PDB file of C-alpha atoms in Angstrom:
ATOM      1  CA  UNK D  15      44.179 109.286  38.101  1.00  0.00           C
ATOM      2  CA  UNK D  16      44.564 106.113  40.251  1.00  0.00           C
ATOM      3  CA  UNK D  17      42.386 106.861  43.203  1.00  0.00           C
ATOM      4  CA  UNK D  18      40.247 104.023  44.136  1.00  0.00           C
ATOM      5  CA  UNK D  19      36.760 104.034  46.079  1.00  0.00           C
ATOM      6  CA  UNK D  20      38.354 101.937  48.847  1.00  0.00           C
ATOM      7  CA  UNK D  21      40.886 104.573  49.551  1.00  0.00           C
ATOM      8  CA  UNK D  22      38.589 107.578  49.342  1.00  0.00           C
ATOM      9  CA  UNK D  23      35.166 106.500  50.598  1.00  0.00           C
ATOM     10  CA  UNK D  24      34.299 106.518  54.047  1.00  0.00           C
ATOM     11  CA  UNK D  25      32.919 103.300  55.586  1.00  0.00           C
ATOM     12  CA  UNK D  26      29.149 102.850  55.582  1.00  0.00           C
ATOM     13  CA  UNK D  27      27.405 104.187  58.573  1.00  0.00           C
ATOM     14  CA  UNK D  28      24.272 103.893  60.612  1.00  0.00           C
ATOM     15  CA  UNK D  29      23.816 107.488  60.104  1.00  0.00           C
ATOM     16  CA  UNK D  30      21.638 107.981  56.957  1.00  0.00           C
ATOM     17  CA  UNK D  31      22.857 111.448  56.042  1.00  0.00           C
ATOM     18  CA  UNK D  32      26.576 110.069  56.206  1.00  0.00           C
ATOM     19  CA  UNK D  33      25.420 107.374  53.771  1.00  0.00           C
ATOM     20  CA  UNK D  34      23.618 109.716  51.329  1.00  0.00           C
ATOM     21  CA  UNK D  35      26.757 111.866  51.438  1.00  0.00           C
ATOM     22  CA  UNK D  36      29.027 108.777  50.869  1.00  0.00           C
ATOM     23  CA  UNK D  37      26.902 108.436  47.596  1.00  0.00           C
ATOM     24  CA  UNK D  38      27.618 111.892  46.607  1.00  0.00           C
ATOM     25  CA  UNK D  39      31.398 111.410  47.201  1.00  0.00           C
ATOM     26  CA  UNK D  40      31.032 108.265  44.866  1.00  0.00           C
ATOM     27  CA  UNK D  41      29.733 110.611  42.180  1.00  0.00           C
ATOM     28  CA  UNK D  42      32.494 113.075  42.849  1.00  0.00           C
ATOM     29  CA  UNK D  43      35.033 110.409  42.567  1.00  0.00           C
ATOM     30  CA  UNK D  44      33.419 109.353  39.106  1.00  0.00           C
ATOM     31  CA  UNK D  45      33.683 113.152  37.981  1.00  0.00           C
ATOM     32  CA  UNK D  46      37.468 113.077  39.049  1.00  0.00           C
ATOM     33  CA  UNK D  47      38.117 109.901  36.993  1.00  0.00           C
ATOM     34  CA  UNK D  48      36.310 111.649  33.889  1.00  0.00           C
ATOM     35  CA  UNK D  49      38.502 114.659  34.263  1.00  0.00           C
ATOM     36  CA  UNK D  50      35.670 116.758  35.541  1.00  0.00           C
ATOM     37  CA  UNK D  51      35.945 119.068  38.630  1.00  0.00           C
ATOM     38  CA  UNK D  52      35.197 116.352  41.131  1.00  0.00           C
ATOM     39  CA  UNK D  53      31.820 117.582  42.723  1.00  0.00           C
ATOM     40  CA  UNK D  54      29.208 114.935  43.195  1.00  0.00           C
ATOM     41  CA  UNK D  55      25.397 115.015  44.303  1.00  0.00           C
ATOM     42  CA  UNK D  56      22.472 112.595  45.397  1.00  0.00           C
ATOM     43  CA  UNK D  57      18.986 113.513  45.950  1.00  0.00           C
ATOM     44  CA  UNK D  58      17.129 111.132  48.247  1.00  0.00           C
ATOM     45  CA  UNK D  59      13.248 110.742  48.869  1.00  0.00           C
ATOM     46  CA  UNK D  60      11.564 108.263  51.379  1.00  0.00           C
ATOM     47  CA  UNK D  61      14.911 107.106  52.580  1.00  0.00           C
ATOM     48  CA  UNK D  62      16.319 106.081  49.026  1.00  0.00           C
ATOM     49  CA  UNK D  63      18.588 107.788  46.351  1.00  0.00           C
ATOM     50  CA  UNK D  64      16.283 108.906  43.377  1.00  0.00           C
ATOM     51  CA  UNK D  65      18.906 110.883  41.597  1.00  0.00           C
ATOM     52  CA  UNK D  66      22.509 110.935  41.271  1.00  0.00           C
ATOM     53  CA  UNK D  67      24.943 113.083  39.181  1.00  0.00           C
ATOM     54  CA  UNK D  68      28.241 114.430  39.065  1.00  0.00           C
ATOM     55  CA  UNK D  69      29.883 117.701  37.101  1.00  0.00           C
ATOM     56  CA  UNK D  70      29.841 117.235  33.480  1.00  0.00           C
ATOM     57  CA  UNK D  71      30.595 120.677  32.120  1.00  0.00           C
ATOM     58  CA  UNK D  72      33.915 119.519  30.148  1.00  0.00           C
ATOM     59  CA  UNK D  73      31.801 116.454  28.816  1.00  0.00           C
ATOM     60  CA  UNK D  74      28.729 118.059  27.712  1.00  0.00           C
ATOM     61  CA  UNK D  75      30.352 121.444  27.147  1.00  0.00           C
ATOM     62  CA  UNK D  76      27.405 122.953  28.925  1.00  0.00           C
ATOM     63  CA  UNK D  77      28.227 125.622  31.649  1.00  0.00           C
ATOM     64  CA  UNK D  78      25.009 124.599  33.611  1.00  0.00           C
ATOM     65  CA  UNK D  79      26.017 120.912  33.933  1.00  0.00           C
ATOM     66  CA  UNK D  80      26.540 121.133  37.510  1.00  0.00           C
ATOM     67  CA  UNK D  81      25.921 118.035  39.739  1.00  0.00           C
ATOM     68  CA  UNK D  82      23.207 119.660  41.615  1.00  0.00           C
ATOM     69  CA  UNK D  83      21.410 120.734  38.396  1.00  0.00           C
ATOM     70  CA  UNK D  84      21.687 117.503  36.667  1.00  0.00           C
ATOM     71  CA  UNK D  85      20.300 115.680  39.643  1.00  0.00           C
ATOM     72  CA  UNK D  86      17.545 117.967  40.076  1.00  0.00           C
ATOM     73  CA  UNK D  87      16.619 117.357  36.720  1.00  0.00           C
ATOM     74  CA  UNK D  88      16.639 113.636  37.138  1.00  0.00           C
ATOM     75  CA  UNK D  89      14.721 113.878  40.515  1.00  0.00           C
ATOM     76  CA  UNK D  90      12.048 115.957  38.855  1.00  0.00           C
ATOM     77  CA  UNK D  91      11.678 113.431  36.057  1.00  0.00           C
ATOM     78  CA  UNK D  92      11.752 110.324  38.820  1.00  0.00           C
ATOM     79  CA  UNK D  93       8.819 112.139  40.678  1.00  0.00           C
ATOM     80  CA  UNK D  94       7.194 113.380  37.841  1.00  0.00           C
ATOM     81  CA  UNK D  95       7.125 116.993  39.136  1.00  0.00           C
ATOM     82  CA  UNK D  96       9.248 119.885  39.377  1.00  0.00           C
ATOM     83  CA  UNK D  97       8.357 120.416  42.996  1.00  0.00           C
ATOM     84  CA  UNK D  98      10.711 118.334  44.878  1.00  0.00           C
ATOM     85  CA  UNK D  99       9.050 118.720  48.264  1.00  0.00           C
ATOM     86  CA  UNK D 100      10.078 115.930  51.003  1.00  0.00           C
ATOM     87  CA  UNK D 101      13.377 115.327  49.221  1.00  0.00           C
ATOM     88  CA  UNK D 102      17.178 116.138  50.564  1.00  0.00           C
ATOM     89  CA  UNK D 103      19.971 117.150  48.231  1.00  0.00           C
ATOM     90  CA  UNK D 104      23.612 115.975  49.444  1.00  0.00           C
ATOM     91  CA  UNK D 105      26.275 117.696  47.514  1.00  0.00           C
ATOM     92  CA  UNK D 106      30.128 117.419  48.041  1.00  0.00           C
ATOM     93  CA  UNK D 107      30.803 121.149  47.573  1.00  0.00           C
ATOM     94  CA  UNK D 108      28.555 124.209  48.788  1.00  0.00           C
ATOM     95  CA  UNK D 109      26.332 125.186  45.809  1.00  0.00           C
ATOM     96  CA  UNK D 110      27.011 128.236  43.699  1.00  0.00           C
ATOM     97  CA  UNK D 111      24.379 130.822  43.115  1.00  0.00           C
ATOM     98  CA  UNK D 112      22.826 129.254  40.045  1.00  0.00           C
ATOM     99  CA  UNK D 113      22.587 125.852  42.097  1.00  0.00           C
ATOM    100  CA  UNK D 114      21.285 127.696  45.108  1.00  0.00           C
ATOM    101  CA  UNK D 115      18.704 129.434  42.949  1.00  0.00           C
ATOM    102  CA  UNK D 116      17.589 125.805  41.414  1.00  0.00           C
ATOM    103  CA  UNK D 117      17.259 124.379  44.854  1.00  0.00           C
ATOM    104  CA  UNK D 118      14.964 127.139  45.863  1.00  0.00           C
ATOM    105  CA  UNK D 119      13.048 126.983  42.783  1.00  0.00           C
ATOM    106  CA  UNK D 120      12.707 123.315  43.041  1.00  0.00           C
ATOM    107  CA  UNK D 121      11.381 123.569  46.804  1.00  0.00           C
ATOM    108  CA  UNK D 122      13.972 121.067  47.836  1.00  0.00           C
ATOM    109  CA  UNK D 123      13.442 121.441  51.688  1.00  0.00           C
ATOM    110  CA  UNK D 124      16.876 119.866  52.993  1.00  0.00           C
ATOM    111  CA  UNK D 125      20.428 120.849  51.672  1.00  0.00           C
ATOM    112  CA  UNK D 126      23.699 118.993  53.158  1.00  0.00           C
ATOM    113  CA  UNK D 127      26.910 119.971  51.743  1.00  0.00           C
ATOM    114  CA  UNK D 128      30.579 118.952  52.295  1.00  0.00           C
ATOM    115  CA  UNK D 129      33.128 121.385  51.627  1.00  0.00           C
ATOM    116  CA  UNK D 130      32.501 125.081  51.803  1.00  0.00           C
ATOM    117  CA  UNK D 131      33.253 127.069  48.687  1.00  0.00           C
ATOM    118  CA  UNK D 132      35.231 130.400  49.324  1.00  0.00           C
ATOM    119  CA  UNK D 133      34.926 131.547  45.697  1.00  0.00           C
ATOM    120  CA  UNK D 134      31.272 130.654  44.806  1.00  0.00           C
ATOM    121  CA  UNK D 135      29.601 129.377  47.907  1.00  0.00           C
ATOM    122  CA  UNK D 136      26.028 130.798  47.827  1.00  0.00           C
ATOM    123  CA  UNK D 137      24.276 129.016  50.940  1.00  0.00           C
ATOM    124  CA  UNK D 138      26.651 129.901  53.607  1.00  0.00           C
ATOM    125  CA  UNK D 139      30.172 131.213  52.708  1.00  0.00           C
ATOM    126  CA  UNK D 140      29.258 134.326  50.346  1.00  0.00           C
ATOM    127  CA  UNK D 141      25.580 134.352  50.339  1.00  0.00           C
ATOM    128  CA  UNK D 142      22.739 132.655  52.059  1.00  0.00           C
ATOM    129  CA  UNK D 143      20.304 132.114  49.209  1.00  0.00           C
ATOM    130  CA  UNK D 144      18.625 128.909  50.220  1.00  0.00           C
ATOM    131  CA  UNK D 145      17.674 130.289  53.537  1.00  0.00           C
ATOM    132  CA  UNK D 146      17.077 133.875  52.799  1.00  0.00           C
ATOM    133  CA  UNK D 147      13.744 134.919  54.279  1.00  0.00           C
ATOM    134  CA  UNK D 148      13.004 137.181  51.744  1.00  0.00           C
ATOM    135  CA  UNK D 149      12.098 134.370  49.237  1.00  0.00           C
ATOM    136  CA  UNK D 150       9.084 132.295  49.163  1.00  0.00           C
ATOM    137  CA  UNK D 151      10.680 129.072  49.600  1.00  0.00           C
ATOM    138  CA  UNK D 152      13.720 128.136  51.705  1.00  0.00           C
ATOM    139  CA  UNK D 153      15.871 124.942  52.184  1.00  0.00           C
ATOM    140  CA  UNK D 154      17.390 124.132  55.766  1.00  0.00           C
ATOM    141  CA  UNK D 155      21.167 124.101  55.254  1.00  0.00           C
ATOM    142  CA  UNK D 156      23.843 121.849  56.963  1.00  0.00           C
ATOM    143  CA  UNK D 157      27.237 122.061  55.916  1.00  0.00           C
ATOM    144  CA  UNK D 158      30.475 120.046  56.739  1.00  0.00           C
ATOM    145  CA  UNK D 159      29.387 116.629  56.405  1.00  0.00           C
ATOM    146  CA  UNK D 160      32.865 114.840  55.160  1.00  0.00           C
ATOM    147  CA  UNK D 161      34.218 118.247  54.169  1.00  0.00           C
ATOM    148  CA  UNK D 162      37.604 117.249  54.757  1.00  0.00           C
ATOM    149  CA  UNK D 163      37.330 114.350  51.983  1.00  0.00           C
ATOM    150  CA  UNK D 164      35.396 116.820  49.615  1.00  0.00           C
ATOM    151  CA  UNK D 165      38.274 119.311  50.084  1.00  0.00           C
ATOM    152  CA  UNK D 166      40.964 116.864  49.605  1.00  0.00           C
ATOM    153  CA  UNK D 167      39.703 115.415  46.386  1.00  0.00           C
ATOM    154  CA  UNK D 168      39.260 118.893  44.906  1.00  0.00           C
ATOM    155  CA  UNK D 169      42.820 119.732  46.123  1.00  0.00           C
ATOM    156  CA  UNK D 170      44.122 116.543  44.489  1.00  0.00           C
ATOM    157  CA  UNK D 171      42.407 117.198  41.504  1.00  0.00           C
ATOM    158  CA  UNK D 172      43.553 120.935  40.763  1.00  0.00           C
ATOM    159  CA  UNK D 173      47.088 119.965  41.994  1.00  0.00           C
ATOM    160  CA  UNK D 174      47.100 117.279  39.387  1.00  0.00           C
ATOM    161  CA  UNK D 175      45.766 119.711  36.718  1.00  0.00           C
ATOM    162  CA  UNK D 176      48.565 122.306  37.642  1.00  0.00           C
ATOM    163  CA  UNK D 177      51.442 119.674  37.682  1.00  0.00           C
ATOM    164  CA  UNK D 178      50.269 117.344  34.833  1.00  0.00           C
ATOM    165  CA  UNK D 179      51.785 117.599  31.345  1.00  0.00           C
ATOM    166  CA  UNK D 180      49.324 118.822  28.805  1.00  0.00           C
ATOM    167  CA  UNK D 181      46.568 119.006  31.365  1.00  0.00           C
ATOM    168  CA  UNK D 182      43.346 121.109  30.378  1.00  0.00           C
ATOM    169  CA  UNK D 183      43.274 124.285  32.263  1.00  0.00           C
ATOM    170  CA  UNK D 184      39.957 125.016  34.324  1.00  0.00           C
ATOM    171  CA  UNK D 185      39.622 128.844  34.645  1.00  0.00           C
ATOM    172  CA  UNK D 186      37.130 130.381  37.061  1.00  0.00           C
ATOM    173  CA  UNK D 187      35.422 129.135  40.030  1.00  0.00           C
ATOM    174  CA  UNK D 188      36.109 125.627  41.172  1.00  0.00           C
ATOM    175  CA  UNK D 189      33.249 123.981  39.335  1.00  0.00           C
TER     176      UNK D 189
END
């Protein structure tokens, strides 16, 4: 796994959303280097990153250790509140049902994601949990930010897993 940040990360931008997603991509790259499914997330509050995480399901042997869940936990600790009002979550892959539920329950008002997830996407692709009007709380959702980079990293990761000798097998959804 010799991918370097220089060849993968986009350049910095005057657009703050692009820069926050760049930081989420940096987390995804860290997951890739650790042999985890490369999904990264950051949570921004008042113009700065207050939480960052990447998938750690294999490392922690925890099925809930998705990037979003870990970042939400960090942000709640940082803000000393489970209500993450005024924050924005940036994640490289469309959240699954578990993560979409956590986003709603944490009252995160804005969600930006990179690549859609055709197997488990729960905010646009398969379901629209984060914006469902039947729920008490909703998040504004914007997808596609650096989607091609997020997809390329995921594709590379799974191609290496299929082709690499003795590589661990990841069954189930791409998380």
